[in-house]
PDB file of C-alpha atoms in Angstrom:
ATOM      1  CA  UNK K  11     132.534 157.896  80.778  1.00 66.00           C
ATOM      2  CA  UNK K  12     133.443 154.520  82.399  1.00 70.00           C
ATOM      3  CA  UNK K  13     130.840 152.670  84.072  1.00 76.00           C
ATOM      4  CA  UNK K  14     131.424 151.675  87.791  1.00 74.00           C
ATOM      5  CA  UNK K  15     130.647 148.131  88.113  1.00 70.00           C
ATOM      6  CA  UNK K  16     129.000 146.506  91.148  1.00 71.00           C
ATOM      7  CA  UNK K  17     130.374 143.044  92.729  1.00 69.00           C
ATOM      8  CA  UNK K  18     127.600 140.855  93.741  1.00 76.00           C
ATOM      9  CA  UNK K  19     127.807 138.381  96.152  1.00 78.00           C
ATOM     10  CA  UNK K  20     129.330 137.907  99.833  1.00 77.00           C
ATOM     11  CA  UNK K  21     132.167 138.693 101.317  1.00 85.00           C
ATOM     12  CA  UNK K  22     134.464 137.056 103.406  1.00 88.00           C
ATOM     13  CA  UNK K  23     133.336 137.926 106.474  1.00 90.00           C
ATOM     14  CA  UNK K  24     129.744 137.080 105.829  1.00 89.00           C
ATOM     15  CA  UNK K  25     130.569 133.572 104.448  1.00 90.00           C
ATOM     16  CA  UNK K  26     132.705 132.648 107.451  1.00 93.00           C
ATOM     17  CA  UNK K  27     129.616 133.934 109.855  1.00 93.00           C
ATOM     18  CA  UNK K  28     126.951 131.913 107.576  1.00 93.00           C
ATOM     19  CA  UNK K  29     129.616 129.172 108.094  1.00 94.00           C
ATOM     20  CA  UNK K  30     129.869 129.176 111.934  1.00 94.00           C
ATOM     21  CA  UNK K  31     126.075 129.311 112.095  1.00 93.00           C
ATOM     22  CA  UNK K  32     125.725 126.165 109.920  1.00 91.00           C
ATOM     23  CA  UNK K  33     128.043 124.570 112.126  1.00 90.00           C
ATOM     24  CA  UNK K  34     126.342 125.749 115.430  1.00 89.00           C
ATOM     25  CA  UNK K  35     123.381 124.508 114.152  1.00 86.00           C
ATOM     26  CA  UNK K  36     124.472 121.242 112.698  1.00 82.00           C
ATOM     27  CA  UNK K  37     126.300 120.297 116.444  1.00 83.00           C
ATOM     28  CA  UNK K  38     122.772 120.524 118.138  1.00 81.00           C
ATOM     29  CA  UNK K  39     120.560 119.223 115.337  1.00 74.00           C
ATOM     30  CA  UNK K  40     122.739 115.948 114.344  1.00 74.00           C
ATOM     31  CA  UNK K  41     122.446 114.223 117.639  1.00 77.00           C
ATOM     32  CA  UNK K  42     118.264 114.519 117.574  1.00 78.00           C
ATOM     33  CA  UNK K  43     117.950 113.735 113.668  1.00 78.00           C
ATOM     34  CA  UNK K  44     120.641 110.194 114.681  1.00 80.00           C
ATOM     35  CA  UNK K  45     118.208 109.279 117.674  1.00 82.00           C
ATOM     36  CA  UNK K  46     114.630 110.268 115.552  1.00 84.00           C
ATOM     37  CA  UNK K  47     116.478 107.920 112.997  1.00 84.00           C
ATOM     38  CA  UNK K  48     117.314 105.289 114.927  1.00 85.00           C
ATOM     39  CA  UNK K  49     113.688 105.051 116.811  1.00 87.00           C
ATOM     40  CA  UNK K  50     111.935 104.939 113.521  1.00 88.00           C
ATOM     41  CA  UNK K  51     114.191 102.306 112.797  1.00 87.00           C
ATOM     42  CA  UNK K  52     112.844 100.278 115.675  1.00 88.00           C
ATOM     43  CA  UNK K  53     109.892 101.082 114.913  1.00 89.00           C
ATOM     44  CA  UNK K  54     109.302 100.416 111.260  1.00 89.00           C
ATOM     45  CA  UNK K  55     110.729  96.832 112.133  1.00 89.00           C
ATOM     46  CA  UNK K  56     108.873  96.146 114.553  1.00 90.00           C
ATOM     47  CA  UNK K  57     105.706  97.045 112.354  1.00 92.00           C
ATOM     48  CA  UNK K  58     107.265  94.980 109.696  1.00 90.00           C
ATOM     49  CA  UNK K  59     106.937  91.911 112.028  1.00 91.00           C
ATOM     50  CA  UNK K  60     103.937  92.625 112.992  1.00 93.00           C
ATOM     51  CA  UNK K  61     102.939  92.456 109.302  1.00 93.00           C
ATOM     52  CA  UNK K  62     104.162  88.903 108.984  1.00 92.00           C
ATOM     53  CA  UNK K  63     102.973  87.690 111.655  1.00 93.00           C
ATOM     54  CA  UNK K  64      99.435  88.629 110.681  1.00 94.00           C
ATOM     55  CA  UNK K  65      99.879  87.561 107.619  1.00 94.00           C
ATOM     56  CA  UNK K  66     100.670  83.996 108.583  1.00 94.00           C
ATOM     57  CA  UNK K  67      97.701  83.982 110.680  1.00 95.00           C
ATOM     58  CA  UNK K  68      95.633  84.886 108.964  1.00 95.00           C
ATOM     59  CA  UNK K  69      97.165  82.036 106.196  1.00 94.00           C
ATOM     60  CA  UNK K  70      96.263  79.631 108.927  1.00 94.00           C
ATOM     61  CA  UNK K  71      92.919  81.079 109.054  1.00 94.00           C
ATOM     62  CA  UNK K  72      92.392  81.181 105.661  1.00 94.00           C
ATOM     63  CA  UNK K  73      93.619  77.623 104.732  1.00 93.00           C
ATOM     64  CA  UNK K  74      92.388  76.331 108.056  1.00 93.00           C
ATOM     65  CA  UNK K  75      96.236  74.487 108.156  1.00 92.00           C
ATOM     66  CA  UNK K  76      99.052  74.727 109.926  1.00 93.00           C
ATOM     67  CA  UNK K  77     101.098  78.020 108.554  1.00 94.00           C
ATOM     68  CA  UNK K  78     104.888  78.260 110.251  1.00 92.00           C
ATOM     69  CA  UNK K  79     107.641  80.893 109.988  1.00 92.00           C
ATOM     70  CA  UNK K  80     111.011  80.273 110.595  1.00 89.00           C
ATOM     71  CA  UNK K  81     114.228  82.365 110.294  1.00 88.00           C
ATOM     72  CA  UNK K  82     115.811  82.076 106.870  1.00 88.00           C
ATOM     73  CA  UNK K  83     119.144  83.713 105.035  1.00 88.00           C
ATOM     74  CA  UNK K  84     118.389  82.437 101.277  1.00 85.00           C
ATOM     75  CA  UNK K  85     114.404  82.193 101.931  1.00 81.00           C
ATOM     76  CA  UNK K  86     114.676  78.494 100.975  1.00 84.00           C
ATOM     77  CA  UNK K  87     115.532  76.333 104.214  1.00 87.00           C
ATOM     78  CA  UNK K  88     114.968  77.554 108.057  1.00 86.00           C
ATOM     79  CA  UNK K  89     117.778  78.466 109.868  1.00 86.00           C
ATOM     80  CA  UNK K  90     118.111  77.419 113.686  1.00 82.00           C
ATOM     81  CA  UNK K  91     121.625  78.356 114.033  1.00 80.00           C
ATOM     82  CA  UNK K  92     122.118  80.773 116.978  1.00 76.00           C
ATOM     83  CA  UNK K  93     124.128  83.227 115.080  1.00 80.00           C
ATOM     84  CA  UNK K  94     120.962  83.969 112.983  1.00 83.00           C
ATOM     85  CA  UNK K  95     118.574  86.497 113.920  1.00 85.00           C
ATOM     86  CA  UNK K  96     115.231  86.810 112.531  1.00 87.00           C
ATOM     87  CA  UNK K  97     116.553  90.544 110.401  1.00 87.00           C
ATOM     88  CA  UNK K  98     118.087  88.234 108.212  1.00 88.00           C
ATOM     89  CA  UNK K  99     114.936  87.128 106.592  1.00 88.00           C
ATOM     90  CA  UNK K 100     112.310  84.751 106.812  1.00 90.00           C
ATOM     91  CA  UNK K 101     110.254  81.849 105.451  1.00 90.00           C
ATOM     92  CA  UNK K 102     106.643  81.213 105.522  1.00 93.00           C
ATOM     93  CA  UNK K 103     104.992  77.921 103.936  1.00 93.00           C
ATOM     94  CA  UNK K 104     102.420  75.547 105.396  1.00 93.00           C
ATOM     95  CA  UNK K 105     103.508  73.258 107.220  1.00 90.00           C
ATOM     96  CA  UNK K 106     101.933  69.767 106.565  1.00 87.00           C
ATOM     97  CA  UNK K 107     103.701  67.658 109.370  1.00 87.00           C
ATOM     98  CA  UNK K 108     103.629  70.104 111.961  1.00 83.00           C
ATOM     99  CA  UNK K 109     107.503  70.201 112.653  1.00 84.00           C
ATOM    100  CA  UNK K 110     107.932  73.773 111.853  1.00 80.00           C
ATOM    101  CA  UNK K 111     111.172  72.995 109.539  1.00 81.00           C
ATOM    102  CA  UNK K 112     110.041  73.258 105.786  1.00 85.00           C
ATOM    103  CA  UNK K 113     110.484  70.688 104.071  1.00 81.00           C
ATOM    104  CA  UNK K 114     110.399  69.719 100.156  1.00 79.00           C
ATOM    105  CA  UNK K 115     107.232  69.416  99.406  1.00 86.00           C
ATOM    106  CA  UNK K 116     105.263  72.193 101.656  1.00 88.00           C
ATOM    107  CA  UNK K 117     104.364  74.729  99.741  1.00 90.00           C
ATOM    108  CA  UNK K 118     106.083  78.506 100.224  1.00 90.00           C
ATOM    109  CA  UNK K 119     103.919  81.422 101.199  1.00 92.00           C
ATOM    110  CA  UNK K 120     106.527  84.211 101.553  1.00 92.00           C
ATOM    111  CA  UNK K 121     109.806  84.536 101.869  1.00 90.00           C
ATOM    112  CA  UNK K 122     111.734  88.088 102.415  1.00 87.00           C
ATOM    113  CA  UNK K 123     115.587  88.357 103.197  1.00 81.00           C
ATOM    114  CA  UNK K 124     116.962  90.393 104.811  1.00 85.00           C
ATOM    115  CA  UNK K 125     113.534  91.783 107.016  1.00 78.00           C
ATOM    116  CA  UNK K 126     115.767  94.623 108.460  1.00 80.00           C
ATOM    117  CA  UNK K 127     118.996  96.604 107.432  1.00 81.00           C
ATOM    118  CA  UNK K 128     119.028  99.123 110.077  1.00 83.00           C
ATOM    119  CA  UNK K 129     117.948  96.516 113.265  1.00 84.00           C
ATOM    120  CA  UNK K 130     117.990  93.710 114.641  1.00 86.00           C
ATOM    121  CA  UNK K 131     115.328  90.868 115.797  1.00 87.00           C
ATOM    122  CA  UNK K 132     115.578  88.281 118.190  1.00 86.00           C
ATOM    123  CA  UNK K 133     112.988  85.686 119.191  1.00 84.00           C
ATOM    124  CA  UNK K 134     112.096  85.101 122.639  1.00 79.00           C
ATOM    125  CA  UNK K 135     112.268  81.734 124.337  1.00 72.00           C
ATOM    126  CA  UNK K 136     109.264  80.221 122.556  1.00 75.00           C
ATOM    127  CA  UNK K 137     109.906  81.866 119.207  1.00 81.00           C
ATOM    128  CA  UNK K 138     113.961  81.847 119.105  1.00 81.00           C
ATOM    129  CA  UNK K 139     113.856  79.937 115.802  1.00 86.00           C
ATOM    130  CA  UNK K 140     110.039  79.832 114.430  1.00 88.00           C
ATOM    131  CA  UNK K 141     106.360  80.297 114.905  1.00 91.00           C
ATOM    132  CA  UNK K 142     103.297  78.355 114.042  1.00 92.00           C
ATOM    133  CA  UNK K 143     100.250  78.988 113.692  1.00 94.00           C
ATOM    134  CA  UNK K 144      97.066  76.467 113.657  1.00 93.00           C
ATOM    135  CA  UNK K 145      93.906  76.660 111.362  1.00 91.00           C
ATOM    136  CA  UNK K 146      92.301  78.627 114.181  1.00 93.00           C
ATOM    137  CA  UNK K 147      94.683  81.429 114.084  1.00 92.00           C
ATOM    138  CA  UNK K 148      96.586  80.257 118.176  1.00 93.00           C
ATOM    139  CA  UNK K 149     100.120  80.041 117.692  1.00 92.00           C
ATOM    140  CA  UNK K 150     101.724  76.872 118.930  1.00 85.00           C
ATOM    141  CA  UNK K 151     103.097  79.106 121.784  1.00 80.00           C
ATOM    142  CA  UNK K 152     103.299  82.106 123.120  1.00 78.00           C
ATOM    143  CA  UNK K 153     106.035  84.443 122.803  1.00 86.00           C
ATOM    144  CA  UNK K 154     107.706  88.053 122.061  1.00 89.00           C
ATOM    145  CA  UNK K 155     110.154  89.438 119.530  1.00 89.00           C
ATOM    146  CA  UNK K 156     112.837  91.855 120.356  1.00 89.00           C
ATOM    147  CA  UNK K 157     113.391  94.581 117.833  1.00 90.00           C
ATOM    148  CA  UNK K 158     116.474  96.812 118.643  1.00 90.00           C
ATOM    149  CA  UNK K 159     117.898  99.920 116.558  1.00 87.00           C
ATOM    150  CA  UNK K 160     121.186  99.550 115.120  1.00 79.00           C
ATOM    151  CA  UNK K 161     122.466  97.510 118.641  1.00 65.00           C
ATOM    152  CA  UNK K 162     121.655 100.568 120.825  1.00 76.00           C
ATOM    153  CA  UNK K 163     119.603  98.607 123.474  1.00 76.00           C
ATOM    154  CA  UNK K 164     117.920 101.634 124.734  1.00 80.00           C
ATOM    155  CA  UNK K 165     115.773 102.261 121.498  1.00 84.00           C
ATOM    156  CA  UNK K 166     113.786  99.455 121.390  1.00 87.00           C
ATOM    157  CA  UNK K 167     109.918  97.820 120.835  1.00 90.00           C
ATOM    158  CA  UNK K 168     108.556  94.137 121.482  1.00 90.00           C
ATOM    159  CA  UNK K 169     106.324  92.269 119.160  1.00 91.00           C
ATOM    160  CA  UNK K 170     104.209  90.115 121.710  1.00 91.00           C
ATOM    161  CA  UNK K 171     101.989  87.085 120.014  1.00 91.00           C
ATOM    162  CA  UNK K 172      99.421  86.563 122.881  1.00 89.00           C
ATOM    163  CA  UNK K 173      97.793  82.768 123.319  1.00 88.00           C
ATOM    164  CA  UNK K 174      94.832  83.609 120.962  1.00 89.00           C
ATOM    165  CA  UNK K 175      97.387  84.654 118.281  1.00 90.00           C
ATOM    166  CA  UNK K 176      97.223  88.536 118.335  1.00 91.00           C
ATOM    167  CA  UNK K 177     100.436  90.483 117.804  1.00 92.00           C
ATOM    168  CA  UNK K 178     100.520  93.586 119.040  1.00 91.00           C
ATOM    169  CA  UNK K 179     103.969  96.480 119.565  1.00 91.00           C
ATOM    170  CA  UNK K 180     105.019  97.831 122.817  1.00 88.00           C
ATOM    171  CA  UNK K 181     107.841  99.756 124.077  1.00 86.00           C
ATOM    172  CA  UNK K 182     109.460  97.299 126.787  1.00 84.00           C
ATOM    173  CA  UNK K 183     110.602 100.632 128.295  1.00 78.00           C
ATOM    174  CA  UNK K 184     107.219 102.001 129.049  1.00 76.00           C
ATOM    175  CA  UNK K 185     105.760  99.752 132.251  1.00 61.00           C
ATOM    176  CA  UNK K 186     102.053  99.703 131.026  1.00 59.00           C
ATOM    177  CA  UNK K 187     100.596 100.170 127.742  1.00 50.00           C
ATOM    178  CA  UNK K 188      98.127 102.706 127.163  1.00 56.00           C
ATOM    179  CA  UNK K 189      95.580  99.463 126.921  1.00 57.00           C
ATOM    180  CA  UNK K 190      96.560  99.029 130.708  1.00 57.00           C
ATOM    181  CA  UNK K 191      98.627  95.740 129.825  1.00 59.00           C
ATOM    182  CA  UNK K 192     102.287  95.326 131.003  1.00 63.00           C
ATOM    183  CA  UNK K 193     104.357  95.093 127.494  1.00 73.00           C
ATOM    184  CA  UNK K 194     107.006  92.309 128.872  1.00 58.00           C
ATOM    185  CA  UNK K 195     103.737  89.501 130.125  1.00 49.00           C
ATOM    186  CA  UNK K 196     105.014  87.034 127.287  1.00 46.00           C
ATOM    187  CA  UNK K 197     108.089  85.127 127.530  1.00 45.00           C
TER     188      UNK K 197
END
């Protein structure tokens, strides 16, 4: 006798419903996972200057000298073009005459190109091209970085430097800080 074999698997019918589900779900759950995306984006930058910053403090602190960073696209000479925004990379050294540009013989700390692929960084007023700090860890200014996701200006964080030199993330969006501290009190 001839045995009756079995198909296994799905039929049409059930592939095209698993289908339209997928879809269904896909339409609500793409939009979220894009914006969740983009905000860690901001985010992780603006953590990533934060890192920097601290680090060239505390170089300042540690070599009790003055320790600048400027913008940089090849990590060897500062940029101050105005096309240039700090995601393309920067350039820390210690700088010996205090003019924040580096020149040939001040030594190189760090250098990192590009700082961001998925945002962009712009200095404020004080910081638009670099920032210095002094052997006691005070910046030569105060000042605030703007981080912002992939040019969508509504996910974004600020890096504020305050006059004793602490950086320190806020959402510019958010009035007051959890601290009690307006985010946008640096220029």
């Amino acid at each position: 006798m001839p045995k009756l074999v079995h198909a296994h698997g799905f039929t049409l019918l059930e592939l095209m419903v698993a289908i339209a589900i997928l879809a269904i779900l896909l339409t609500f759950g793409l939009p979220s996972f894009t914006t969740t995306a983009r905000q860690n984006c901001a985010v992780t930058t603006a953590n990533t200057m934060l890192t920097v910053l601290s680090a060239a403090r505390s170089e300042a602190l540690k070599r009790d000298r003055l320790v600048a960073i400027c913008k940089s696209i090849d990590g060897t000479v500062c940029s101050d073009a105005a096309g240039v925004s700090w995601d393309r990379g920067y350039l820390m050294f210690v700088d010996s005459d205090g003019n924040g540009v580096r020149g040939g013989t001040e030594t190189v700390l760090k250098t990192e190109a590009p700082l961001s692929t998925c945002g962009s960084i712009t200095g404020g007023t004080s910081f638009a091209n670099q920032v210095s700090f002094n052997g006691l860890g005070k910046p030569t200014g105060n000042g605030r970085f703007d981080v912002v996701a992939n040019n969508q200006t509504d996910i974004r964080r600020r890096v504020i430097v305050s006059p004793s030199g602490r950086p320190r993330i806020c959402n510019p969006d958010i009035a007051v800080s959890s601290s009690g501290t307006a985010c946008g009190t640096a220029p």
